[in-house]
Structures are given as structure tokens and as C-alpha cells.
Short mmCIF file of C-alpha atoms and ligand atoms in Angstrom, two decimals:
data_model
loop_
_atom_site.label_atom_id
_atom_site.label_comp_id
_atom_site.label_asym_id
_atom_site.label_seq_id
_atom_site.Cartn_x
_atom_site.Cartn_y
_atom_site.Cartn_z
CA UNK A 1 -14.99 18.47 7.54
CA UNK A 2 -12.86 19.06 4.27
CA UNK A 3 -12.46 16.47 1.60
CA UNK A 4 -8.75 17.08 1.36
CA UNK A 5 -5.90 14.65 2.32
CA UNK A 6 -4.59 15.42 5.91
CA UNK A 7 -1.38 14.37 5.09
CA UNK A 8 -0.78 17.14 2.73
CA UNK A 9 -1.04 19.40 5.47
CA UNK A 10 2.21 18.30 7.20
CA UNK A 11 4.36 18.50 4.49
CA UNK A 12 5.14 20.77 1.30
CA UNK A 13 4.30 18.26 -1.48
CA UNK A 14 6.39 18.16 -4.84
CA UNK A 15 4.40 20.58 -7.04
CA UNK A 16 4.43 21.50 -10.64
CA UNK A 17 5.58 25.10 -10.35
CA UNK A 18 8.78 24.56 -11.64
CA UNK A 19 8.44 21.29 -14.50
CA UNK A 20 11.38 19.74 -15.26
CA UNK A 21 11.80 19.20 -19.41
CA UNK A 22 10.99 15.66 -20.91
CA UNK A 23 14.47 14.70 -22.09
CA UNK A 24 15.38 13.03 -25.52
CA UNK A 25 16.52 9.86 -24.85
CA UNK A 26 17.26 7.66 -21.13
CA UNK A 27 18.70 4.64 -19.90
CA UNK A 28 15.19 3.87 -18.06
CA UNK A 29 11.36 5.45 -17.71
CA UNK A 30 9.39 4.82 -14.93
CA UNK A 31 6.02 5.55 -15.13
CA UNK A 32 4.29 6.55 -11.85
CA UNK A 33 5.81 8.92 -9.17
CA UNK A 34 5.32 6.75 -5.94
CA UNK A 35 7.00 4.77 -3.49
CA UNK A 36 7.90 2.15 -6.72
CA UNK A 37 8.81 4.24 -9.28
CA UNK A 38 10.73 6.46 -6.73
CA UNK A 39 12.93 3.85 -5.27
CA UNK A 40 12.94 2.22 -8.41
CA UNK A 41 14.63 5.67 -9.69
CA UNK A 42 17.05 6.23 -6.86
CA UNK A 43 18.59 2.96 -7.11
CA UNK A 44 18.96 3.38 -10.47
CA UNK A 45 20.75 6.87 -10.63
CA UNK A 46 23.44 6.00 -7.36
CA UNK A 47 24.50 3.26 -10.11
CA UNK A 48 24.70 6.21 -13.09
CA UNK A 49 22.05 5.05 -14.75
CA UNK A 50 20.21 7.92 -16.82
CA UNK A 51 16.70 7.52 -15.27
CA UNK A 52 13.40 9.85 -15.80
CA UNK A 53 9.65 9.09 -13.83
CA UNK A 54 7.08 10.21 -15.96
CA UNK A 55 4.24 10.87 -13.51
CA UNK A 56 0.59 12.02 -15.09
CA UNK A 57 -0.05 14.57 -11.68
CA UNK A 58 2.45 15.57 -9.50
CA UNK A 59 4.93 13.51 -7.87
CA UNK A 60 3.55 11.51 -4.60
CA UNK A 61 0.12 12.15 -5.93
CA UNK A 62 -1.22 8.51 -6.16
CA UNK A 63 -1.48 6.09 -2.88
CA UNK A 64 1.75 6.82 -1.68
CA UNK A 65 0.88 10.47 -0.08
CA UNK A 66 -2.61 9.33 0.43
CA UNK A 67 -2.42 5.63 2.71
CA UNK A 68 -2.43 4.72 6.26
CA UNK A 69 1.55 5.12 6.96
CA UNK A 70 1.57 1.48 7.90
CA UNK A 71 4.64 -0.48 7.15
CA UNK A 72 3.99 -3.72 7.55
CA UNK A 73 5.35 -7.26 7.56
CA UNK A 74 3.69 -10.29 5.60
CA UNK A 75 1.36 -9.68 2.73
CA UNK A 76 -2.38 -9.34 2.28
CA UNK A 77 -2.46 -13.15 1.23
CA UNK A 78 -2.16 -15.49 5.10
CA UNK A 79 1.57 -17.41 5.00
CA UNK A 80 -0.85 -20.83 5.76
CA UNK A 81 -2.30 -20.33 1.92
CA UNK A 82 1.20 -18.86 0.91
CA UNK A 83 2.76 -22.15 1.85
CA UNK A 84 0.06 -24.45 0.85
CA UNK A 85 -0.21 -23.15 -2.46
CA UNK A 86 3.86 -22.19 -3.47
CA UNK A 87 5.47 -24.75 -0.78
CA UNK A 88 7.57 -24.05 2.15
CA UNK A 89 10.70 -22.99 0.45
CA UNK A 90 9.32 -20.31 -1.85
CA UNK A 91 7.01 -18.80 1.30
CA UNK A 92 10.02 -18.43 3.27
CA UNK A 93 11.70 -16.25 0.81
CA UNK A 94 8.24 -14.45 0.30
CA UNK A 95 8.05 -13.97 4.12
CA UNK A 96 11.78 -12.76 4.17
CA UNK A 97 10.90 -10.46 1.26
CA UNK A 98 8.42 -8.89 3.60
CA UNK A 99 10.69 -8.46 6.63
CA UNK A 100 13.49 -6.91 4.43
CA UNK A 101 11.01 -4.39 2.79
CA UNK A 102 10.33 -2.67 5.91
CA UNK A 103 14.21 -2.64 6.61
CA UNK A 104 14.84 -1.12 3.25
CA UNK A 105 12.40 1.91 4.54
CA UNK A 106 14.32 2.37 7.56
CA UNK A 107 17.42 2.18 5.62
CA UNK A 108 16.55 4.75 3.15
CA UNK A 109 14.92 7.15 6.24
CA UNK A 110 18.59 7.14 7.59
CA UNK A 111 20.55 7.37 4.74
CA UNK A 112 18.75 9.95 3.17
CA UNK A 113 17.77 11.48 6.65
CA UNK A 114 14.02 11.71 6.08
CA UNK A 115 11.82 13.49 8.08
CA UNK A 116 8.55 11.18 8.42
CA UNK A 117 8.35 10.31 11.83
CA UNK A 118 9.41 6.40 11.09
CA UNK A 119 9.09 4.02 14.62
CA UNK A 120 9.17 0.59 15.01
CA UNK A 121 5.91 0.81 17.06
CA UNK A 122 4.68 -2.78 15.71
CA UNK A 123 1.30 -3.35 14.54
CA UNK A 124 -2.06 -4.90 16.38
CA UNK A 125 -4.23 -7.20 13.86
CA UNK A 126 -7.41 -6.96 16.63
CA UNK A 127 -10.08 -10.41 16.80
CA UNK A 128 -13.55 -9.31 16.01
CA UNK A 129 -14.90 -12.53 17.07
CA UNK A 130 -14.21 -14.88 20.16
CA UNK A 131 -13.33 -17.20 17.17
CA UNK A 132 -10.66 -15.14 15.32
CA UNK A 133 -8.64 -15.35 18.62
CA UNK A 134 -8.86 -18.61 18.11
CA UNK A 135 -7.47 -18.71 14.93
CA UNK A 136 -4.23 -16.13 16.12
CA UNK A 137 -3.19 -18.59 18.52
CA UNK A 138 -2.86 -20.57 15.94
CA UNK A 139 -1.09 -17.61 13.83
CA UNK A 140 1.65 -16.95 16.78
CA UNK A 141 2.56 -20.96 16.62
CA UNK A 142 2.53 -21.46 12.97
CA UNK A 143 4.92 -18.34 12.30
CA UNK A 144 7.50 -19.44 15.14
CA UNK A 145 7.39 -22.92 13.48
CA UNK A 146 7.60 -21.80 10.08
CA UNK A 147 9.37 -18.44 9.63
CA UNK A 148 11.04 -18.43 13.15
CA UNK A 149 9.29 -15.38 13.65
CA UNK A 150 8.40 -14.16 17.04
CA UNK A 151 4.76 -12.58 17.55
CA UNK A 152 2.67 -12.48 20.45
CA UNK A 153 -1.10 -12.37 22.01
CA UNK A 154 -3.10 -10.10 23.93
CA UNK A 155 -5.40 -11.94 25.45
CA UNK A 156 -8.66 -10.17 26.09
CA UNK A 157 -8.35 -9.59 29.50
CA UNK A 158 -5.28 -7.19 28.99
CA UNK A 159 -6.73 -5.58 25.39
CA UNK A 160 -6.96 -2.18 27.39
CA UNK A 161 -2.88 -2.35 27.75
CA UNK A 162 -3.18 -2.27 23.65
CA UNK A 163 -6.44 -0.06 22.79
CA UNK A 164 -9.17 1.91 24.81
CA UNK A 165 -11.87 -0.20 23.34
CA UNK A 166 -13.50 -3.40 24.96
CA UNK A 167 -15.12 -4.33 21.62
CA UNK A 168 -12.34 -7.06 20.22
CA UNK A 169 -11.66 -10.37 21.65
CA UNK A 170 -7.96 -10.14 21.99
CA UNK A 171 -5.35 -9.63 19.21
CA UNK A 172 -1.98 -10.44 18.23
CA UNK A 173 1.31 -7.76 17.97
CA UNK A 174 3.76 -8.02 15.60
CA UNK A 175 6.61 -5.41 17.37
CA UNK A 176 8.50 -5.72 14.00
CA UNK A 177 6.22 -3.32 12.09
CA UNK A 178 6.47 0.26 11.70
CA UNK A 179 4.53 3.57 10.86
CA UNK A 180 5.57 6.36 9.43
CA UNK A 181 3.52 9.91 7.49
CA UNK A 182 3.29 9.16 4.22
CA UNK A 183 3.33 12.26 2.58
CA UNK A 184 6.45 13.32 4.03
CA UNK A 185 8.40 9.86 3.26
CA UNK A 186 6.92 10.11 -0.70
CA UNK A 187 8.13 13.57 -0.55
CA UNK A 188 11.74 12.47 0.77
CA UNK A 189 12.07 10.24 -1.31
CA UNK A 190 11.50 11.97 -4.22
CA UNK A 191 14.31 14.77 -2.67
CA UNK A 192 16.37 11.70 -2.51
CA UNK A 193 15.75 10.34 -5.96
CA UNK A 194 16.56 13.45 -7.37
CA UNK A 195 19.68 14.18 -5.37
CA UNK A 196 21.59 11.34 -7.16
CA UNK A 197 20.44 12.65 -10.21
CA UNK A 198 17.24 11.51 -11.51
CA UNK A 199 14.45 13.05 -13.27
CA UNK A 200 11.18 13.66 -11.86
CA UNK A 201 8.80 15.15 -14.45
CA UNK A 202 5.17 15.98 -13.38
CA UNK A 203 2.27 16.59 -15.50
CA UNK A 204 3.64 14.33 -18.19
CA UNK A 205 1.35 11.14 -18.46
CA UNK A 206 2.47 8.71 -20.95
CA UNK A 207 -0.33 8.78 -23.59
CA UNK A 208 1.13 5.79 -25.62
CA UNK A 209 4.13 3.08 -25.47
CA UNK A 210 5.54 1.67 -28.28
CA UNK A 211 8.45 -0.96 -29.22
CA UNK A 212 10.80 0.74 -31.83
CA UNK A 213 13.55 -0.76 -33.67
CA UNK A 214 15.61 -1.14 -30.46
CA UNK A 215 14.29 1.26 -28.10
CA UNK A 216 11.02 1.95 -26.62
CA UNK A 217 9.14 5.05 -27.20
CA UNK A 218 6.94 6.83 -24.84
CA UNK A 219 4.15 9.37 -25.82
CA UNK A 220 3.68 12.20 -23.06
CA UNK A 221 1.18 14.76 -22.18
CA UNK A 222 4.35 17.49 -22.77
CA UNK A 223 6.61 15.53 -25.38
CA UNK A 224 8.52 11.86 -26.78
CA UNK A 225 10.90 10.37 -25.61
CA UNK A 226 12.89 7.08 -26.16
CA UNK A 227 14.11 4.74 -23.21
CA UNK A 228 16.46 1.61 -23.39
CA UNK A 229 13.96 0.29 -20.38
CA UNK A 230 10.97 0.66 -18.91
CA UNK A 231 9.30 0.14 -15.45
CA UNK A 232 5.89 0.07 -15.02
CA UNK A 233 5.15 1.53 -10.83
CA UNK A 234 1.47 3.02 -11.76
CA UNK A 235 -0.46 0.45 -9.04
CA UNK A 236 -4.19 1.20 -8.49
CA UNK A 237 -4.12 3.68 -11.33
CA UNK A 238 -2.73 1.82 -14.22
CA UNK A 239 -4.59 2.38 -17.47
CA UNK A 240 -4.51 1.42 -21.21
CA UNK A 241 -1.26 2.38 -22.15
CA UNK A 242 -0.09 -0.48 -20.54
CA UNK A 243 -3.33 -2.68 -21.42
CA UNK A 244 -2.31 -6.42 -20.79
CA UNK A 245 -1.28 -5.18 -17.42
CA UNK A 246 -4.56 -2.86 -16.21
CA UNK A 247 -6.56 -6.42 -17.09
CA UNK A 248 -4.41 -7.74 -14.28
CA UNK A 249 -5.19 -5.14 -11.56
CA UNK A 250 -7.91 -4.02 -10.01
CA UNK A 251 -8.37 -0.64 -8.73
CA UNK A 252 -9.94 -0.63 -5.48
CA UNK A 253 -10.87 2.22 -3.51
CA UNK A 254 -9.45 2.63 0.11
CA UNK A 255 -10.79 5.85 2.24
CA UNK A 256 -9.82 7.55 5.53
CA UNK A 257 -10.71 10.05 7.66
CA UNK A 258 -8.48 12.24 9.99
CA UNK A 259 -10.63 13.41 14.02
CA UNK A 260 -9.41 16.97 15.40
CA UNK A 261 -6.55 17.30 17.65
CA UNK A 262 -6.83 15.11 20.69
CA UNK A 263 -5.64 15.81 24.19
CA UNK A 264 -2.52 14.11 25.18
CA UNK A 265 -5.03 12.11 27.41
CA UNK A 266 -7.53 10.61 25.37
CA UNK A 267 -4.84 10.16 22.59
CA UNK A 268 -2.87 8.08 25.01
CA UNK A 269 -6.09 6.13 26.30
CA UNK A 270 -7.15 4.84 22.53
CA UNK A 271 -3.73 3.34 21.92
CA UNK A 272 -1.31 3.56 24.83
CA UNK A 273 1.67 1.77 22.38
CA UNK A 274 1.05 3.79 19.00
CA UNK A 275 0.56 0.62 17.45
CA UNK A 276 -0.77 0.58 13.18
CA UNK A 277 -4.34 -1.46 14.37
CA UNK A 278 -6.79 -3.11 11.95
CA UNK A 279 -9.00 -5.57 12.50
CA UNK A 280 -9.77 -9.54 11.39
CA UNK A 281 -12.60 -8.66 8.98
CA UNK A 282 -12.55 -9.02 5.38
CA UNK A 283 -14.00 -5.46 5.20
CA UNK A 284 -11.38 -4.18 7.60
CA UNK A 285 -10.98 -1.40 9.22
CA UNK A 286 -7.35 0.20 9.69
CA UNK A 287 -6.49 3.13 12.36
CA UNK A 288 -3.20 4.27 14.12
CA UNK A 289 -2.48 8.02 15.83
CA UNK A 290 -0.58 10.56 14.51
CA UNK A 291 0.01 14.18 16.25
CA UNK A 292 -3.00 13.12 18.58
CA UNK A 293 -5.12 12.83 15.29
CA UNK A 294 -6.88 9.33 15.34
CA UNK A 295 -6.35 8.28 11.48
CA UNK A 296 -9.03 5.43 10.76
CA UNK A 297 -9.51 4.27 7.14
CA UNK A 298 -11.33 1.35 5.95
CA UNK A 299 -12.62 0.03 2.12
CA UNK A 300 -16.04 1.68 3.13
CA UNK A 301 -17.06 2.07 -0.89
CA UNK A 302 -15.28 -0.78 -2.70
CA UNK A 303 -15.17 2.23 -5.63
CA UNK A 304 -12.02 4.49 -6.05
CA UNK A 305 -12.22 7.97 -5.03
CA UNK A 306 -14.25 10.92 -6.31
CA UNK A 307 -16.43 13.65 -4.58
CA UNK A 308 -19.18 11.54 -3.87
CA UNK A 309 -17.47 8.18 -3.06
CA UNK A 310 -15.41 10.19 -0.27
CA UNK A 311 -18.65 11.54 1.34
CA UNK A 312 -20.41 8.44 1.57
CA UNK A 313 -17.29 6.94 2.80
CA UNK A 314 -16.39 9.50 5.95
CA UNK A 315 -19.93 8.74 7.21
CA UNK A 316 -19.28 5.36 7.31
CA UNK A 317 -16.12 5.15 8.52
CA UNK A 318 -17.25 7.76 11.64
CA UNK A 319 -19.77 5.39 12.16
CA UNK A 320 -17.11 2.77 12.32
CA UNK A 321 -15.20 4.82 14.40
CA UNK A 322 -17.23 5.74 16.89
CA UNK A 323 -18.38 1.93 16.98
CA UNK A 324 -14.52 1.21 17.83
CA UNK A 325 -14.04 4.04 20.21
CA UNK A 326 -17.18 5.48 21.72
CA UNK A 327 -15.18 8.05 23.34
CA UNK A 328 -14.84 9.77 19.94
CA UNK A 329 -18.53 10.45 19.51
CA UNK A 330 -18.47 14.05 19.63
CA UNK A 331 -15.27 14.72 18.57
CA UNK A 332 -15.01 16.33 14.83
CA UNK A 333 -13.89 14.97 12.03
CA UNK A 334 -11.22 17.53 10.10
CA UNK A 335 -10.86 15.61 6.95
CA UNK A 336 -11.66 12.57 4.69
CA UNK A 337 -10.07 11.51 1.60
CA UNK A 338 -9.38 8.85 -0.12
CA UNK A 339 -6.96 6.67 -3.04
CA UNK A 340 -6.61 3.86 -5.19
CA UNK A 341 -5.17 0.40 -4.04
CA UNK A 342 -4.46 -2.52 -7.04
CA UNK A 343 -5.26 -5.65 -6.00
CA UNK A 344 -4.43 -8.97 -8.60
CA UNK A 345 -7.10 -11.88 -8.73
CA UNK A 346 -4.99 -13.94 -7.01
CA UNK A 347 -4.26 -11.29 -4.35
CA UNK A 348 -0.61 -11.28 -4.58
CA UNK A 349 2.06 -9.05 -5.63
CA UNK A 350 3.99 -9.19 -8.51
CA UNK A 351 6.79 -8.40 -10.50
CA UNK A 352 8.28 -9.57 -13.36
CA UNK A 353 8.32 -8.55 -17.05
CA UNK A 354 5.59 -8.57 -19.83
CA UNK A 355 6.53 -7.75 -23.46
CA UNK A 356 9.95 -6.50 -22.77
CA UNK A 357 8.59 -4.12 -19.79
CA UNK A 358 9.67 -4.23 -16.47
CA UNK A 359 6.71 -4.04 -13.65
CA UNK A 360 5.88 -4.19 -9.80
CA UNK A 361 2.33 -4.21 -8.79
CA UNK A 362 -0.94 -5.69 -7.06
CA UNK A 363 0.11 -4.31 -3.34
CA UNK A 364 -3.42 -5.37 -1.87
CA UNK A 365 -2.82 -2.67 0.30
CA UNK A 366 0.75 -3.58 1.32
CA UNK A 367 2.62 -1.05 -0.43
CA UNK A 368 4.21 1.17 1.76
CA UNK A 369 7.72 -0.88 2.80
CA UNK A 370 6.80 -3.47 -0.23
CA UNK A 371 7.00 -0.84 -2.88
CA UNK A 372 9.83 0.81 -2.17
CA UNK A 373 11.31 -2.21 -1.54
CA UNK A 374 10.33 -3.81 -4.84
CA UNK A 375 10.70 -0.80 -6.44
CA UNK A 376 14.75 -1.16 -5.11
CA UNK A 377 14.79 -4.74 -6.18
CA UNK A 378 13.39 -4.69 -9.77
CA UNK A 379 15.99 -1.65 -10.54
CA UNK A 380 18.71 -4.23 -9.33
CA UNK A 381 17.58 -6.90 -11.36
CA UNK A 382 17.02 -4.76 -14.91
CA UNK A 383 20.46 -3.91 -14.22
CA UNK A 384 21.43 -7.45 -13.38
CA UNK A 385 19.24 -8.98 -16.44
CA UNK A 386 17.70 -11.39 -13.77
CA UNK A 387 13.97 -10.32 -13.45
CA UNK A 388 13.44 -13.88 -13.60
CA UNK A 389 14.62 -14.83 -10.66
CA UNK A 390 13.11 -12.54 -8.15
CA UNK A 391 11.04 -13.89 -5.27
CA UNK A 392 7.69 -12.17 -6.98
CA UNK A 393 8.16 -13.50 -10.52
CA UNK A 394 8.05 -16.80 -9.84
CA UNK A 395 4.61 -17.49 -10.23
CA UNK A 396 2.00 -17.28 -12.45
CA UNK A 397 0.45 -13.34 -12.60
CA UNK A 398 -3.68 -14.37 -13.38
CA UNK A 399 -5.76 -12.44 -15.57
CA UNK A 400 -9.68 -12.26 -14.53
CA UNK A 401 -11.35 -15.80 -14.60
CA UNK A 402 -12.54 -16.63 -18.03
CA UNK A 403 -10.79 -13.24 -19.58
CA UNK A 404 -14.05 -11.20 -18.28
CA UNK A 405 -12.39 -8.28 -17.39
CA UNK A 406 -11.03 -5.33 -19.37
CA UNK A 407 -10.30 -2.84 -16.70
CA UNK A 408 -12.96 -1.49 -15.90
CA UNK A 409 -14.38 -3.54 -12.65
CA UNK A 410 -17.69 -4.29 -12.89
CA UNK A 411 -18.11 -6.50 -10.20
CA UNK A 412 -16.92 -4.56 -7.51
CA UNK A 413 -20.46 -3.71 -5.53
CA UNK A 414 -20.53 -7.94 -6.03
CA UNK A 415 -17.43 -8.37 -4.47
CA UNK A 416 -18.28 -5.86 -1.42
CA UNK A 417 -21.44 -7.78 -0.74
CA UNK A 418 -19.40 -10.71 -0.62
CA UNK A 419 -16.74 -9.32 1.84
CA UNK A 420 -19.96 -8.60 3.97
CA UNK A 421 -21.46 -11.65 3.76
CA UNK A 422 -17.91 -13.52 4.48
CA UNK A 423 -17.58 -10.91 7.95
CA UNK A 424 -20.92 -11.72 8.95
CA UNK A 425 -20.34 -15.86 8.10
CA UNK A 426 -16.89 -15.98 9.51
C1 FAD B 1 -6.38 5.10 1.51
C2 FAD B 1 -5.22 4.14 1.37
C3 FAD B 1 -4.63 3.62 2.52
C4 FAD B 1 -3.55 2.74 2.42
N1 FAD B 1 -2.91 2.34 3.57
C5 FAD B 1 -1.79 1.60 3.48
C6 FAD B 1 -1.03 1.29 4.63
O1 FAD B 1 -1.34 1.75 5.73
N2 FAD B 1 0.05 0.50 4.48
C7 FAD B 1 0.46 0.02 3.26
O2 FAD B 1 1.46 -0.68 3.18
N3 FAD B 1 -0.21 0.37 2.14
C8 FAD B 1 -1.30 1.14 2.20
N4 FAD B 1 -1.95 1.53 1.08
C9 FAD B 1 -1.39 1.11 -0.22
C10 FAD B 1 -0.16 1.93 -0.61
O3 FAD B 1 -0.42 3.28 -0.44
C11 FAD B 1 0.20 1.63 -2.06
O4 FAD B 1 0.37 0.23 -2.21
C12 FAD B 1 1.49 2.30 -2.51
O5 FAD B 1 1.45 3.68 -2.24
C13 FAD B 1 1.72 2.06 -3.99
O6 FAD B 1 2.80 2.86 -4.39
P1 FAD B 1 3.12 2.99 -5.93
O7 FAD B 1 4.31 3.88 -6.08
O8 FAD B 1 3.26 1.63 -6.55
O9 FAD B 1 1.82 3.64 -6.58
P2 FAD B 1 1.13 5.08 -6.38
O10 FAD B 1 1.69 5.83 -5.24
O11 FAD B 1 -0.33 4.88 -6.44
O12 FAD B 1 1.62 5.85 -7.67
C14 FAD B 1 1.22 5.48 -8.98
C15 FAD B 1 1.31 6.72 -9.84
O13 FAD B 1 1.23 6.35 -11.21
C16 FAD B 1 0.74 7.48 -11.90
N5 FAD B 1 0.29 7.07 -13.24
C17 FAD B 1 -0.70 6.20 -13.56
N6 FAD B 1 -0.79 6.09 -14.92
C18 FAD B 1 0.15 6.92 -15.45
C19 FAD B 1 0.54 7.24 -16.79
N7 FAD B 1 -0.07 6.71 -17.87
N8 FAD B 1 1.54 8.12 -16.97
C20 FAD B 1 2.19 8.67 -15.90
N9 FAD B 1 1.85 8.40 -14.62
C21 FAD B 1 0.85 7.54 -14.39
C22 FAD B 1 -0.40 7.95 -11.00
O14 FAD B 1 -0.72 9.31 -11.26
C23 FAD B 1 0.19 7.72 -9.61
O15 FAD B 1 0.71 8.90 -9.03
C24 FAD B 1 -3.05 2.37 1.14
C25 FAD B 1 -3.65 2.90 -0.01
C26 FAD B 1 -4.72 3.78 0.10
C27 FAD B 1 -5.32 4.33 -1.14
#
């Protein structure tokens, strides 16, 4: 098995052979290189804006060429609290939000004729327990009611029609959801961004940001430079430069492994639709087939990625695996890897702006259609002067309960226990 991100292996990634230069002055920075700042960059530029990403690795490095290739509807937070806690009106446009952002993907593959492979194959949230079945019945009736939006069961007598595993209790399809490879849509898009005429520049993290007089000026690994605007699109990885934010976020890992090639066969048996699958649990598990490569991830160490984390991790998550689909006990594993994702305290995404800087994070592992999406939206309204009034920044963005949180996220092996103790409760 190689610790090395399978994704990578489909596609020629942006490198840094050939860096473009830091330039004097722009209209707009964006800082970060993914699906947000990318977006963010190529709706800015088709309306002449003079727009640079400063990204600290290479472009696509973060999440975005990493994740599951899941483009999903609704967010990590269920519409019932959604509604309950902002009201009716304001979870509709939330909900909407969500439909739209995996539209703006598709509308982006086309125009910009990206190769990644994106299908409206829906996705298939599976019921661990007799009980969670239960509780999508309920799901299916409460989003016709309140969002007019059609979803339906699987009851667990026909599961094997959805997934060549008798371990869930039935699930519920949303056909409206998509996949797509990640790597190659990150990589697209930054072709795209470009295209229109903005500037990617790898290798040049932003050390420092300061207000001057009337511009802002940004401190890189390769130069300064001094920007009308700013747009912050770092997610899981944002650090002290932009401080009040990164006490907002935290960075939680996310890890997946990639089997050998399957025959047509077996590929076919474990999900005879091609649906994105994950499953009820608070500690979830996430798989979907791509090339006849089962692709199952999962937050099996609640700690962002390194050497050791990614280890532990692929044992786990073959153990998971092979739990799922016991068909897949002697097949090999090719690779494991994993990423970042940035979760808020209140689990929600948002956008908005904080000292004069524009931002769009806290994904909670939603980021593939809502990032680009957002990223597309938050361009519009810095050139519209309306921030304000966007669907994500109109409520409250928490900072850790009683301030005890600077970043660096202590309490993550607390929170995984918890997750574990709410699965096993639940
Ligand atoms: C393993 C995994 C699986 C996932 N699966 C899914 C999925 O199936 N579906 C889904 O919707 N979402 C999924 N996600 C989440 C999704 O990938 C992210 O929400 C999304 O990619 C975020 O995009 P982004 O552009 O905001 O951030 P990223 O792609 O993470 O990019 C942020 C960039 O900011 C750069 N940066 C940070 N600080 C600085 C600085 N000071 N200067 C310059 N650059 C800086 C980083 O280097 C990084 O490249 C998954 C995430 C992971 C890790």
C-alpha cells in the first residue's frame, strides 16, 4: 500500500515548475488554491477584475484534490435543527443554497468542459440501525413537506438493488446528488480560472496581513503585495495570519483509502447504481466506486494528516471496509491518504466578512459543490458590496465556548470518544 493520494494518479496536478511572479498591486487576493478560492477567482476575472490566489503549496493541494468526489445536497447540520433553530424561511434559502451549489458544478464542468467524470448518480445515506430507518421515513416526509424536495427509501428488503452488503437496515436516495474525481475538477478549474485571466501563484504562503492606509498588504513566502480586497478560502488549514478566523475553525482530519482494480463484476455487485454511500453514524463512514476502485474514507483519527495518522487510519478504515463488504477481504489496498476538513462549533458554514476581509469556510465536510459555489457567490457579492446579505452571513459565526480555543484543538481525542459513545447510544 502507498501513502500517496490516488487521485493524483489520474490527473497531472498544477505543479510549481513554472511559478508565476507575485505581482505589485490587485483588485483582489485570495488566499488558498481550492475549490473556494478558485471559483472565487474565476468569477472574479470573467468580470475584469485583477485577481491573484496566493496558495502556500501548489494549487489543488489542500482538501479539494484530496476528498471523496461527493457533491452533495443539504449540509452537515439536519434541515429539522436548520429550521428549528433559523425558522422556516431562512432554511429554505439554506436548502436552495445547497441544491444550486451542485448546479453551479455542473455548470462550470460544461462551460469550461472539464474532464472529471461528473454524473448525477445521487447519493445513498445507509441506516445502521433498525431505528435510523425509522428516523428516514421521517426524513423523506419532512423534506417533501418542507423543501418540496423529492427523496426516496430503500427498504431493507430491496438494499441489494442499492449495495452488495446485507449489513444496513435500509436507506434513503437522494437522485439529485452527484460525484465527480476531485483532482481532476480542482485541476480544471484552476485551467479555467486562469484562462480568463487570473493569477495562480504556488509556493507563496501569506506570512502576514496587514490594513494599510487604504489597501491591504499581504506578506508572502516569495514577495509583498497590496490588494484592494481580500478573500479568505484556506478551510481546514487556516492559520494565524488570519487569527480571529483559525479560532473559529477546527481542523479535522478526514482519511481514505483506495482497493486495487476490481472486476467489472464485483465492482457492479458492491454498488449496482454508482451511488456516493455513507452511513447514519456520527463517526461515518463514506465510500463510492471509481474506475472499479472502491474509494472508502471515514474520520478514523479525528487528527489531520501526517505519516503516522494515515497508517493508523488505512487499518481502520480496511477494517471498516471489509466489515461493510466482506467480499473485499482479500483484496489489496493500493493507497491511503488523507486531508484536512474545517468544521465551526456550531457546525455550519459561513461566510461573511471580519475586519474588512472577505471569507467562506466551516464546510463540515460539504465542500465540494458548496465551495465552489460559495466561492462564486462571495466574488459576486464583494463586487456587489452586499456580503451582508448572503444566505450564510446571516447568522451568528461562534467562537469556541467560553473563548477556550486558540487553534490548536485540544479536545479532539474528547470529541472522537464522544462521536463513539453517541454511535453506540443512538
Ligand atoms: C479526506 C476528505 C474527504 C472529503 N470528502 C468530501 C466529499 O466527498 N464531499 C464533499 O463535499 N466534501 C468533502 N471533503 C471536504 C472538501 O474537500 C472541502 O470542504 C473542500 O475541498 C474545501 O475547499 P477549499 O478550497 O475551501 O479548501 P482547500 O481545498 O482545503 O484549500 C485551502 C488551501 O489554503 C491553503 N492555505 C492555507 N493557509 C494559507 C496561507 N497562509 N497562505 C496561502 N495558502 C494557504 C492550503 O495550502 C490549501 O491548499 C473531504 C475532505 C477530506 C479531507
Amino acid at each position: 500500500m502507498k501513502q500517496q493520494i490516488y487521485w493524483h494518479t489520474t490527473i497531472k496536478m498544477p505543479d510549481d515548475s513554472n511559478l508565476t511572479p507575485i505581482p505589485e498591486k490587485v483588485d483582489v487576493a485570495i488566499i488558498g488554491g481550492g475549490y473556494t478560492g478558485l471559483s472565487a477567482a474565476r468569477t472574479l476575472a470573467r468580470r475584469g477584475v485583477k485577481v491573484v490566489v496566493l496558495e502556500a503549496e501548489t494549487i489543488g493541494w489542500g482538501a479539494s484534490s484530496r476528498n471523496g468526489g461527493m457533491t452533495l445536497t443539504g449540509l452537515k447540520v439536519p434541515m429539522q435543527t436548520i429550521i428549528k433553530k433559523y425558522g422556516r424561511e431562512m432554511a429554505r434559502e439554506l436548502f436552495q443554497c445547497s441544491l444550486d451549489s451542485v448546479d453551479t458544478v455542473e455548470q462550470i464542468v460544461k462551460e469550461e468542459s472539464i474532464d472529471c467524470g461528473f454524473s448525477r448518480t445521487g447519493h445513498l445515506l445507509a441506516a445502521n440501525k433498525p431505528r435510523h430507518y425509522e428516523a428516514l421515513k421521517d426524513e423523506m416526509d419532512f423534506m417533501a413537506k418542507e423543501f418540496n424536495h423529492k427523496v426516496h427509501l430503500v427498504p431493507p428488503s430491496e438494499m441489494k438493488s442499492e449495495i452488495g452488503s446485507d449489513v444496513y437496515h435500509g436507506a434513503l436516495v437522494d437522485d439529485v446528488s452527484a460525484g465527480l474525481n476531485p483532482a481532476q475538477f480542482v485541476a480544471g478549474l484552476a485551467g479555467a480560472a486562469q484562462k480568463t485571466g487570473a493569477m495562480l501563484c504556488a509556493r507563496a504562503r501569506v506570512n502576514r496581513l496587514r490594513r494599510g492606509e487604504n489597501r491591504f498588504v499581504l506578506e508572502t513566502d516569495r514577495g509583498t503585495l497590496s490588494a484592494e480586497s481580500v478573500f479568505v478560502a484556506t478551510s481546514g488549514y487556516t492559520g494565524n495570519v488570519t487569527k480571529k478566523l483559525q479560532r473559529k475553525i477546527i481542523p479535522i482530519g478526514s482519511f481514505i483509502i483506495a482497493t486495487e482494480r476490481l472486476s467489472d463484476e464485483l465492482a457492479h455487485e458492491l454498488s449496482p447504481k454508482n451511488r456516493m454511500i455513507f452511513d447514519y453514524k456520527h463517526y461515518l463512514n463514506y465510500f463510492r466506486l471509481w474506475d472499479n476502485r472502491l474509494i472508502f474514507g471515514g474520520r478514523a483519527a479525528f487528527f489531520p494528516e501526517t505519516a503516522n495518522t494515515i497508517k493508523r487510519s488505512a487499518e481502520i478504515l480496511r477494517r471498516e471496509m471489509i466489515s461493510v463488504y466482506l467480499q473485499l477481504k482479500d483484496v489489496k489496498v493500493d493507497y491511503a491518504w488523507g486531508g484536512t476538513l474545517d468544521f465551526a462549533f456550531d457546525q455550519m458554514t459561513h461566510v461573511g466578512e471580519l475586519d474588512g476581509v472577505h471569507y467562506s469556510l466551516g464546510y463540515a465536510g460539504h465542500g465540494v459543490a458548496m465551495g465552489t459555489h460559495l466561492g462564486k457567490t462571495v466574488a459576486e457579492a464583494m463586487l456587489n458590496g452586499n456580503i451582508k446579505e448572503h444566505p450564510f452571513a446571516r447568522f451568528d459565526f461562534p467562537k469556541a465556548p467560553l473563548g477556550l480555543y486558540d487553534g490548536r484543538p485540544w479536545f479532539l481525542p474528547f470529541a472522537g470518544m464522544w462521536h463513539k459513545i453517541l454511535d453506540w447510544v443512538e
